[in-house]
Coordinates of N, CA and C in Angstrom, one line a residue:
Chain A
X1 N -55.8 275.2 -10.7 CA -54.4 275.5 -11.0 C -53.5 274.8 -10.2
X2 N -52.2 274.5 -10.8 CA -51.2 273.8 -10.1 C -50.8 274.7 -8.9
X3 N -50.5 273.9 -7.6 CA -50.1 274.7 -6.5 C -48.7 274.0 -6.1
X4 N -48.0 274.6 -5.1 CA -46.7 274.1 -4.5 C -47.1 272.8 -3.9
X5 N -46.3 271.8 -4.0 CA -46.6 270.5 -3.6 C -45.4 270.1 -2.7
X6 N -45.8 269.7 -1.3 CA -44.8 269.3 -0.4 C -45.1 267.8 0.1
X7 N -43.9 267.2 0.2 CA -44.0 265.8 0.8 C -42.8 265.6 1.7
X8 N -43.0 264.8 2.7 CA -44.6 264.2 3.0 C -45.3 265.3 3.9
X9 N -46.5 265.0 4.0 CA -47.4 265.9 4.7 C -47.0 266.0 6.2
X10 N -46.8 264.8 6.7 CA -46.6 264.5 8.0 C -45.4 263.5 8.2
X11 N -44.5 263.8 9.2 CA -43.2 262.9 9.3 C -43.0 263.0 10.9
X12 N -42.7 261.7 11.4 CA -42.4 261.5 12.6 C -40.9 261.0 12.7
X13 N -40.1 261.6 13.4 CA -38.7 261.1 13.7 C -38.4 261.1 15.2
X14 N -37.3 260.5 15.4 CA -36.8 260.6 16.8 C -35.5 261.4 16.8
X15 N -35.1 261.8 18.1 CA -34.0 262.7 18.2 C -32.7 262.0 17.5
X16 N -31.9 262.8 17.1 CA -30.7 262.6 16.5 C -30.8 261.9 15.1
X17 N -32.1 261.6 14.5 CA -32.3 261.0 13.2 C -32.2 262.2 12.1
X18 N -32.4 261.8 10.9 CA -32.3 262.6 9.8 C -33.6 262.7 9.0
X19 N -33.9 263.7 8.3 CA -35.1 263.8 7.6 C -34.9 264.8 6.4
X20 N -35.6 264.4 5.4 CA -35.6 265.0 4.1 C -37.0 265.5 3.7
X21 N -37.1 266.8 3.5 CA -38.5 267.3 3.2 C -38.4 267.8 1.6
X22 N -39.4 267.6 0.9 CA -39.4 267.8 -0.5 C -40.4 268.9 -0.9
X23 N -40.1 269.7 -1.9 CA -41.0 270.8 -2.4 C -40.9 270.8 -3.9
X24 N -42.0 270.8 -4.5 CA -42.2 271.0 -5.8 C -42.9 272.2 -6.3
X25 N -42.2 273.3 -6.8 CA -42.8 274.5 -7.0 C -43.9 274.4 -8.3
X26 N -44.5 275.7 -8.2 CA -45.5 275.9 -9.3 C -44.8 275.8 -10.7
X27 N -45.2 275.1 -11.8 CA -44.5 275.0 -12.9 C -44.3 276.5 -13.4
X28 N -42.9 276.8 -13.8 CA -42.2 278.0 -14.3 C -41.9 279.0 -13.2
X29 N -42.1 278.4 -11.9 CA -41.5 279.4 -10.8 C -40.0 278.7 -10.6
X30 N -39.3 279.7 -10.5 CA -37.7 279.5 -10.5 C -37.1 279.7 -9.2
X31 N -38.0 280.4 -8.2 CA -37.5 280.7 -7.0 C -38.4 279.9 -5.8
X32 N -37.6 279.4 -4.8 CA -38.2 278.5 -3.8 C -37.6 279.1 -2.6
X33 N -38.5 279.2 -1.7 CA -38.2 279.6 -0.2 C -38.7 278.4 0.9
X34 N -37.9 278.5 1.9 CA -38.4 277.4 3.0 C -38.5 278.2 4.3
X35 N -39.6 278.0 5.0 CA -39.9 278.5 6.3 C -40.1 277.5 7.3
X36 N -39.9 277.9 8.6 CA -40.2 277.0 9.6 C -41.2 277.8 10.5
X37 N -42.4 277.1 10.9 CA -43.4 277.8 11.7 C -43.7 276.9 12.9
X38 N -43.2 277.5 14.1 CA -43.4 276.8 15.2 C -44.8 276.9 15.8
X39 N -45.3 276.2 16.7 CA -46.6 276.3 17.3 C -47.0 277.8 17.6
X40 N -48.0 278.4 17.2 CA -48.4 279.7 17.6 C -47.5 280.8 17.1
X41 N -46.5 280.5 16.2 CA -45.5 281.5 15.8 C -45.7 281.9 14.2
X42 N -45.2 283.1 14.0 CA -45.2 283.3 12.6 C -44.1 282.5 11.8
X43 N -44.2 282.4 10.5 CA -43.1 281.7 9.8 C -41.8 282.4 9.8
X44 N -40.8 281.5 10.1 CA -39.4 282.1 10.2 C -38.6 281.8 8.8
X45 N -38.0 282.7 8.0 CA -37.5 282.3 6.9 C -36.2 281.4 7.1
X46 N -36.0 280.5 6.4 CA -34.7 279.6 6.5 C -33.8 279.9 5.5
X47 N -34.2 279.7 4.2 CA -33.3 279.8 3.1 C -34.0 279.8 1.7
X48 N -33.5 280.5 0.6 CA -34.1 280.6 -0.6 C -33.2 280.3 -1.7
X49 N -33.7 279.9 -2.8 CA -32.9 279.4 -4.1 C -33.6 280.2 -5.2
X50 N -32.7 280.6 -6.1 CA -33.2 281.2 -7.4 C -32.4 280.5 -8.6
X51 N -33.0 280.1 -9.5 CA -32.5 279.4 -10.6 C -31.2 278.5 -10.0
X52 N -31.6 277.7 -9.3 CA -30.8 276.5 -8.6 C -29.8 277.1 -7.8
X53 N -29.6 278.2 -7.5 CA -28.5 278.7 -6.7 C -29.1 279.3 -5.3
X54 N -28.4 279.1 -4.3 CA -28.8 279.8 -3.1 C -28.8 281.3 -3.3
X55 N -30.0 282.0 -2.9 CA -30.1 283.4 -2.9 C -30.2 284.1 -1.7
X56 N -30.6 283.5 -0.6 CA -30.7 284.2 0.6 C -30.6 283.2 1.6
X57 N -30.0 283.6 2.8 CA -30.1 282.6 4.0 C -30.7 283.4 5.2
X58 N -31.5 282.7 5.9 CA -32.1 283.2 7.1 C -31.7 282.3 8.3
X59 N -32.4 282.0 9.1 CA -32.1 281.4 10.5 C -32.0 279.9 10.3
X60 N -31.5 279.4 9.4 CA -31.3 278.0 9.2 C -30.1 277.6 10.0
X61 N -30.4 276.5 10.8 CA -29.2 275.9 11.6 C -28.3 275.2 10.8
X62 N -27.1 275.1 11.4 CA -26.0 274.4 10.5 C -26.3 272.9 10.2
X63 N -27.1 272.5 11.1 CA -27.4 271.0 11.0 C -28.4 270.8 9.7
X64 N -28.9 271.9 9.2 CA -29.9 271.7 8.0 C -29.2 272.1 6.8
X65 N -29.5 271.6 5.7 CA -29.0 272.0 4.4 C -30.1 271.8 3.4
X66 N -30.1 272.5 2.3 CA -31.0 272.6 1.2 C -30.4 272.8 0.0
X67 N -31.0 272.3 -1.1 CA -30.6 272.6 -2.4 C -31.8 272.6 -3.4
X68 N -31.6 273.2 -4.5 CA -32.6 273.2 -5.6 C -32.0 272.5 -6.9
X69 N -32.8 271.5 -7.4 CA -32.3 270.7 -8.5 C -32.5 271.4 -9.7
X70 N -32.2 270.7 -10.9 CA -32.3 271.2 -12.2 C -33.7 271.3 -12.6
X71 N -34.7 270.5 -12.1 CA -36.1 270.6 -12.4 C -36.8 271.6 -11.4
X72 N -36.1 272.3 -10.7 CA -36.4 273.4 -9.9 C -37.1 272.9 -8.4
X73 N -37.3 271.4 -8.3 CA -37.9 271.2 -6.8 C -36.7 271.3 -6.0
X74 N -37.0 271.4 -4.8 CA -36.0 271.7 -3.6 C -36.1 270.7 -2.6
X75 N -35.2 270.3 -2.0 CA -35.2 269.4 -0.8 C -34.3 270.1 0.5
X76 N -34.9 269.9 1.6 CA -34.6 270.4 2.9 C -34.0 269.2 3.7
X77 N -32.6 269.0 3.9 CA -32.1 268.1 4.6 C -31.9 268.4 6.1
X78 N -32.3 267.6 7.0 CA -32.1 268.1 8.4 C -31.5 266.8 9.0
X79 N -30.4 267.1 9.8 CA -29.8 266.1 10.5 C -29.7 266.3 12.1
X80 N -29.3 265.4 12.7 CA -29.2 265.4 14.2 C -30.5 266.2 14.8
X81 N -31.6 265.7 14.5 CA -32.9 266.3 14.8 C -33.0 266.5 16.3
X82 N -33.5 267.5 16.7 CA -33.7 268.1 18.3 C -35.2 268.1 18.5
X83 N -35.7 268.0 19.5 CA -37.1 268.2 20.0 C -37.6 269.6 19.5
X84 N -36.7 270.6 19.6 CA -37.2 271.9 19.0 C -37.3 272.0 17.6
X85 N -37.0 271.1 16.9 CA -37.1 271.2 15.4 C -38.6 270.7 15.1
X86 N -39.4 270.3 15.9 CA -40.8 270.0 15.7 C -41.4 271.2 15.3
X87 N -42.1 271.1 14.0 CA -42.7 272.5 13.4 C -43.4 272.2 12.2
X88 N -44.1 273.1 11.7 CA -44.5 273.1 10.2 C -43.5 273.7 9.4
X89 N -43.2 272.9 8.4 CA -42.0 273.5 7.4 C -42.8 273.8 6.2
X90 N -42.9 275.1 5.8 CA -43.4 275.5 4.6 C -42.5 275.8 3.6
X91 N -42.8 275.5 2.3 CA -42.1 275.8 1.1 C -43.0 276.8 0.2
X92 N -42.5 277.7 -0.3 CA -43.1 278.8 -1.2 C -42.4 278.9 -2.6
X93 N -43.1 279.1 -3.6 CA -42.4 279.4 -4.9 C -42.9 280.8 -5.4
X94 N -42.1 281.3 -6.2 CA -42.5 282.6 -6.9 C -41.9 282.5 -8.4
X95 N -42.4 283.2 -9.2 CA -41.8 283.4 -10.6 C -40.6 284.2 -10.5
X96 N -40.2 284.7 -9.6 CA -38.9 285.4 -9.7 C -38.8 286.0 -8.3
X97 N -37.5 286.6 -8.0 CA -37.3 287.0 -6.6 C -38.2 288.3 -6.6
X98 N -38.6 288.4 -5.3 CA -39.5 289.6 -4.9 C -40.9 289.7 -5.6
X99 N -41.2 288.4 -6.2 CA -42.6 288.3 -6.7 C -43.4 287.6 -5.6
X100 N -44.8 287.8 -5.6 CA -45.6 287.1 -4.6 C -45.3 285.6 -4.6
X101 N -45.2 285.2 -3.3 CA -44.9 283.8 -3.0 C -46.2 283.1 -2.7
X102 N -46.1 281.9 -3.4 CA -47.3 280.9 -3.3 C -46.9 279.8 -2.4
X103 N -47.7 279.6 -1.2 CA -47.1 278.5 -0.3 C -47.7 277.1 -0.4
X104 N -47.0 276.3 -0.1 CA -47.5 274.8 0.1 C -48.2 274.7 1.3
X105 N -48.8 273.4 1.5 CA -49.5 273.1 2.8 C -48.6 272.7 3.9
X106 N -47.4 272.7 3.6 CA -46.3 272.4 4.7 C -46.2 270.9 5.0
X107 N -45.1 270.7 5.6 CA -44.8 269.3 6.2 C -44.8 269.3 7.7
X108 N -45.6 268.6 8.4 CA -45.6 268.8 9.9 C -44.5 267.8 10.4
X109 N -43.5 268.1 10.9 CA -42.4 267.3 11.4 C -42.6 267.3 12.9
X110 N -42.7 266.0 13.6 CA -42.7 265.7 14.9 C -41.4 265.0 15.4
X111 N -40.9 265.6 16.4 CA -39.7 264.8 16.9 C -40.0 264.2 18.2
X112 N -39.9 263.0 18.3 CA -40.2 262.3 19.7 C -38.9 262.0 20.6
Chain B
X1 N -35.9 299.0 14.0 CA -35.9 297.6 13.6 C -37.3 297.4 12.9
X2 N -37.2 296.5 11.9 CA -38.3 296.3 11.0 C -39.5 295.4 11.7
X3 N -40.5 295.9 11.7 CA -41.7 295.1 12.6 C -43.1 295.3 11.8
X4 N -43.8 294.3 12.2 CA -45.2 294.2 11.7 C -46.1 294.0 12.8
X5 N -46.9 294.9 13.1 CA -47.9 294.6 14.3 C -49.2 294.5 13.8
X6 N -49.9 293.4 14.3 CA -51.3 293.4 14.0 C -52.3 293.5 15.2
X7 N -53.5 293.9 14.9 CA -54.6 294.1 16.0 C -55.9 293.7 15.4
X8 N -56.9 293.1 16.1 CA -56.5 292.7 17.4 C -55.7 291.1 17.2
X9 N -55.5 290.6 18.4 CA -54.8 289.3 18.2 C -55.9 288.3 17.9
X10 N -57.0 288.4 18.4 CA -58.1 287.5 18.0 C -59.4 288.1 18.0
X11 N -60.4 287.6 17.2 CA -61.7 288.4 17.0 C -62.7 287.2 16.8
X12 N -63.9 287.4 17.4 CA -65.0 286.5 17.4 C -66.0 287.3 16.8
X13 N -66.6 287.0 15.6 CA -67.9 287.6 15.1 C -68.8 286.7 14.6
X14 N -70.2 287.1 14.5 CA -71.3 286.2 14.0 C -71.3 286.3 12.5
X15 N -71.6 285.1 12.0 CA -71.9 285.0 10.7 C -72.5 286.3 9.8
X16 N -72.3 286.6 8.9 CA -72.9 287.9 8.2 C -72.4 289.1 8.5
X17 N -71.6 289.2 9.7 CA -71.2 290.5 10.1 C -69.8 290.9 9.3
X18 N -69.5 292.3 9.4 CA -68.3 292.8 8.9 C -67.3 293.0 9.8
X19 N -66.2 292.9 9.4 CA -65.0 293.2 10.4 C -63.7 293.9 9.6
X20 N -62.9 294.3 10.5 CA -61.7 295.1 10.1 C -60.6 294.6 10.8
X21 N -59.4 294.2 10.1 CA -58.2 293.9 10.8 C -57.2 294.9 10.5
X22 N -56.4 295.2 11.4 CA -55.4 296.3 11.5 C -53.8 295.8 11.3
X23 N -53.1 296.5 10.6 CA -51.7 296.1 10.4 C -50.9 297.4 10.4
X24 N -50.1 297.6 11.4 CA -49.0 298.7 11.4 C -47.5 298.2 11.2
X25 N -46.8 298.9 10.4 CA -45.5 298.4 10.1 C -44.5 299.4 10.3
X26 N -43.3 299.1 10.6 CA -42.1 300.0 10.6 C -41.1 299.2 9.8
X27 N -41.2 299.1 8.4 CA -40.3 298.4 7.6 C -39.7 299.3 6.6
X28 N -38.4 299.4 6.5 CA -37.8 300.1 5.5 C -36.6 299.7 4.8
X29 N -36.4 299.7 3.5 CA -37.3 300.1 2.6 C -38.6 299.4 2.7
X30 N -39.4 300.0 1.9 CA -40.9 299.3 1.7 C -41.0 298.9 0.2
X31 N -41.3 297.8 0.0 CA -41.6 297.2 -1.5 C -43.1 297.0 -1.7
X32 N -43.8 296.2 -0.9 CA -45.2 295.9 -0.9 C -45.6 295.3 0.3
X33 N -46.9 295.3 0.5 CA -47.7 294.6 1.8 C -48.6 293.7 1.2
X34 N -48.7 292.5 1.9 CA -49.5 291.4 1.4 C -50.4 291.1 2.6
X35 N -51.5 290.5 2.4 CA -52.5 289.9 3.3 C -52.6 288.5 3.0
X36 N -52.4 287.6 3.9 CA -52.5 286.2 3.7 C -53.5 285.6 4.6
X37 N -54.3 284.5 4.2 CA -55.1 283.9 5.1 C -54.6 282.5 5.2
X38 N -54.5 282.0 6.4 CA -53.9 280.8 6.9 C -54.9 280.0 7.6
X39 N -55.3 278.8 7.1 CA -56.2 277.9 7.8 C -55.3 277.1 8.7
X40 N -55.8 276.6 9.9 CA -55.0 275.8 10.7 C -54.3 274.7 10.0
X41 N -53.0 274.6 10.2 CA -52.2 273.5 9.5 C -52.0 273.6 8.0
X42 N -52.4 274.7 7.6 CA -52.3 274.8 6.1 C -51.3 276.0 5.7
X43 N -50.9 276.0 4.5 CA -50.0 277.1 4.0 C -50.8 278.5 3.8
X44 N -50.2 279.6 4.1 CA -50.9 280.8 3.9 C -51.2 280.9 2.4
X45 N -52.3 281.6 2.2 CA -52.9 281.9 0.8 C -53.1 283.4 0.7
X46 N -52.5 283.9 -0.5 CA -52.5 285.3 -0.8 C -53.8 285.8 -1.0
X47 N -54.2 286.8 -0.3 CA -55.4 287.6 -0.6 C -55.2 288.8 -1.5
X48 N -54.4 289.7 -1.0 CA -54.0 290.9 -1.8 C -52.4 291.3 -1.7
X49 N -52.0 292.0 -2.7 CA -50.7 292.6 -2.5 C -50.8 294.0 -3.0
X50 N -50.2 294.9 -2.1 CA -50.3 296.3 -2.6 C -48.9 297.0 -2.5
X51 N -48.7 297.7 -3.5 CA -47.5 298.5 -3.5 C -47.7 299.9 -3.1
X52 N -46.6 300.7 -3.0 CA -46.5 301.9 -2.3 C -47.7 303.0 -2.9
X53 N -48.0 302.8 -4.2 CA -48.9 303.7 -4.8 C -50.3 303.3 -4.8
X54 N -50.6 302.1 -4.1 CA -52.0 301.6 -4.2 C -52.6 301.9 -2.8
X55 N -53.9 302.4 -2.9 CA -54.6 302.8 -1.7 C -55.5 301.7 -1.2
X56 N -56.1 300.9 -2.2 CA -57.0 300.0 -1.9 C -57.0 299.0 -2.9
X57 N -57.4 297.8 -2.5 CA -57.3 296.6 -3.4 C -58.4 295.6 -3.1
X58 N -59.4 295.3 -3.8 CA -60.5 294.2 -3.4 C -60.2 292.9 -4.0
X59 N -60.6 291.9 -3.4 CA -60.6 290.4 -3.8 C -61.9 289.8 -3.2
X60 N -62.9 290.0 -3.9 CA -64.2 289.3 -3.5 C -64.7 290.2 -2.3
X61 N -65.0 289.4 -1.2 CA -65.3 290.1 0.1 C -64.3 290.7 0.9
X62 N -63.2 290.6 0.3 CA -61.8 291.1 1.1 C -61.5 292.6 0.4
X63 N -61.4 293.5 1.2 CA -60.9 294.8 0.8 C -59.6 295.2 1.6
X64 N -58.6 295.4 1.0 CA -57.4 295.9 1.6 C -57.2 297.4 1.5
X65 N -56.7 298.1 2.4 CA -56.4 299.6 2.3 C -54.9 299.7 2.7
X66 N -54.3 300.6 2.3 CA -52.7 301.0 2.6 C -52.7 302.4 2.6
X67 N -52.1 302.9 3.8 CA -51.8 304.3 3.9 C -50.3 304.2 4.0
X68 N -49.5 304.6 3.1 CA -48.0 304.5 3.2 C -47.3 305.6 3.9
X69 N -48.2 306.7 4.1 CA -47.6 307.8 5.0 C -47.6 307.3 6.4
X70 N -48.7 306.8 6.9 CA -48.8 306.4 8.3 C -48.5 305.0 8.6
X71 N -48.1 304.3 7.3 CA -47.6 302.9 7.5 C -48.6 302.0 8.2
X72 N -49.8 302.1 7.8 CA -51.0 301.4 8.3 C -51.6 300.6 7.2
X73 N -52.2 299.5 7.5 CA -53.0 298.8 6.4 C -54.3 298.2 7.2
X74 N -55.2 297.9 6.4 CA -56.4 297.3 7.0 C -56.9 296.3 6.0
X75 N -57.4 295.2 6.6 CA -58.2 294.1 5.8 C -59.6 294.2 6.2
X76 N -60.6 294.6 5.4 CA -62.1 294.6 5.7 C -62.7 293.4 5.2
X77 N -63.4 292.6 5.9 CA -64.1 291.5 5.4 C -65.6 291.7 5.5
X78 N -66.3 291.7 4.5 CA -67.8 291.9 4.4 C -68.6 290.6 4.5
X79 N -69.8 290.6 5.0 CA -70.6 289.6 5.1 C -70.0 288.2 5.3
X80 N -69.3 288.2 6.5 CA -68.5 287.1 6.9 C -69.2 285.8 6.7
X81 N -68.5 284.8 6.5 CA -69.0 283.4 6.4 C -68.2 282.5 7.3
X82 N -68.8 281.3 7.6 CA -67.9 280.5 8.6 C -66.7 280.0 8.0
X83 N -66.5 280.0 6.7 CA -65.3 279.6 6.2 C -64.1 280.7 6.3
X84 N -64.6 281.8 6.7 CA -63.5 283.0 6.9 C -62.8 282.7 8.2
X85 N -63.1 281.8 9.0 CA -62.4 281.4 10.3 C -61.0 280.9 9.9
X86 N -60.0 281.8 10.3 CA -58.6 281.4 10.0 C -57.8 282.6 10.7
X87 N -56.5 282.4 10.4 CA -55.7 283.5 10.9 C -55.2 284.3 9.7
X88 N -55.4 285.8 9.8 CA -55.0 286.6 8.7 C -53.7 287.3 9.0
X89 N -52.8 287.0 8.1 CA -51.3 287.5 8.3 C -51.1 288.5 7.4
X90 N -50.5 289.7 8.0 CA -50.0 290.8 7.3 C -48.6 290.7 7.2
X91 N -48.1 290.7 5.8 CA -46.7 290.6 5.5 C -45.9 291.8 4.7
X92 N -45.1 292.2 5.2 CA -44.5 293.5 4.5 C -43.1 293.1 3.9
X93 N -43.0 293.3 2.4 CA -41.7 293.1 1.8 C -40.8 294.4 1.8
X94 N -39.5 294.3 2.1 CA -38.6 295.3 2.0 C -37.8 295.1 0.8
X95 N -38.3 294.1 -0.2 CA -37.4 294.0 -1.3 C -36.2 293.1 -1.2
X96 N -35.5 292.8 -2.3 CA -34.5 291.9 -2.2 C -34.8 290.5 -2.6
X97 N -33.7 289.7 -2.5 CA -34.0 288.3 -3.2 C -34.9 287.4 -2.4
X98 N -35.1 287.5 -1.2 CA -36.0 286.8 -0.4 C -37.2 287.7 -0.2
X99 N -37.0 289.0 -0.8 CA -38.1 289.7 -0.6 C -38.2 290.5 0.7
X100 N -37.3 289.9 1.7 CA -37.0 290.5 3.0 C -38.5 290.6 3.8
X101 N -39.1 289.5 3.6 CA -40.6 289.4 4.3 C -40.5 289.5 5.7
X102 N -41.3 290.4 6.2 CA -41.6 290.6 7.7 C -42.9 290.2 8.0
X103 N -43.1 289.1 8.7 CA -44.4 288.5 9.0 C -45.1 289.2 10.3
X104 N -46.3 289.6 10.2 CA -46.9 289.9 11.5 C -47.5 288.6 12.2
X105 N -47.8 288.6 13.3 CA -48.1 287.5 14.2 C -49.6 286.9 13.8
X106 N -50.3 287.8 13.0 CA -51.7 287.3 12.5 C -52.6 287.8 13.5
X107 N -53.9 287.8 13.0 CA -55.2 287.9 13.8 C -56.0 286.8 13.5
X108 N -56.3 286.0 14.6 CA -57.1 284.8 14.6 C -58.5 285.1 14.7
X109 N -59.3 284.9 13.4 CA -60.6 285.3 13.1 C -61.5 283.9 13.4
X110 N -62.5 284.0 14.3 CA -63.5 283.0 14.4 C -64.7 283.4 14.0
X111 N -65.5 283.0 13.0 CA -66.9 283.2 12.7 C -67.7 282.3 13.1
X112 N -68.8 282.7 14.0 CA -69.8 281.8 14.7 C -71.0 282.0 13.9
X113 N -71.9 280.8 14.0 CA -73.1 280.8 13.3 C -74.2 281.7 14.2

């Protein structure tokens, strides 16, 4: 069965650079969520989209922005990267709000 | 404050043995409770999802229970296998657009041969 696809799997950046993470939800899933998971931490909710509109916002820094496109894929744009941004970034999708979320394998972002 | 607490933090068992992981929550309102398995560096994979009215749900060797009165859940793993080594995360949903998911910190299970 198709799963949530995230790219890239690994990304290395330097401080103050920018990064774009991509998420392709399961077909017919219209809701996408972004999470940040630091080492040894539980995932922290960043932002979610439903039908291409932002539906909820969590602890997403102002340096980050995200959007959901017409094909329902989503991109997380990160600017002025800091060492503390090093983490696993997970995307999850669901067939609707408050439906079970299916997670991708994440993008591991390392800031040097 | 909405919280999900899991115990134990870590657990080591021998292959073939059973184990039970605990989850206590103080989330209100309550929509559902989910158990996820997360392999190191991978995304969480859903094992079970239980609503207020469900007491028990099984998925193969995994059996989850829910006591909505005491706000406790358990995940029982029978006949453990080496591939069961992972973190098991209890997640409680309070409803809403994000599902208001409250993540527990997980129990790290190691199954040894």
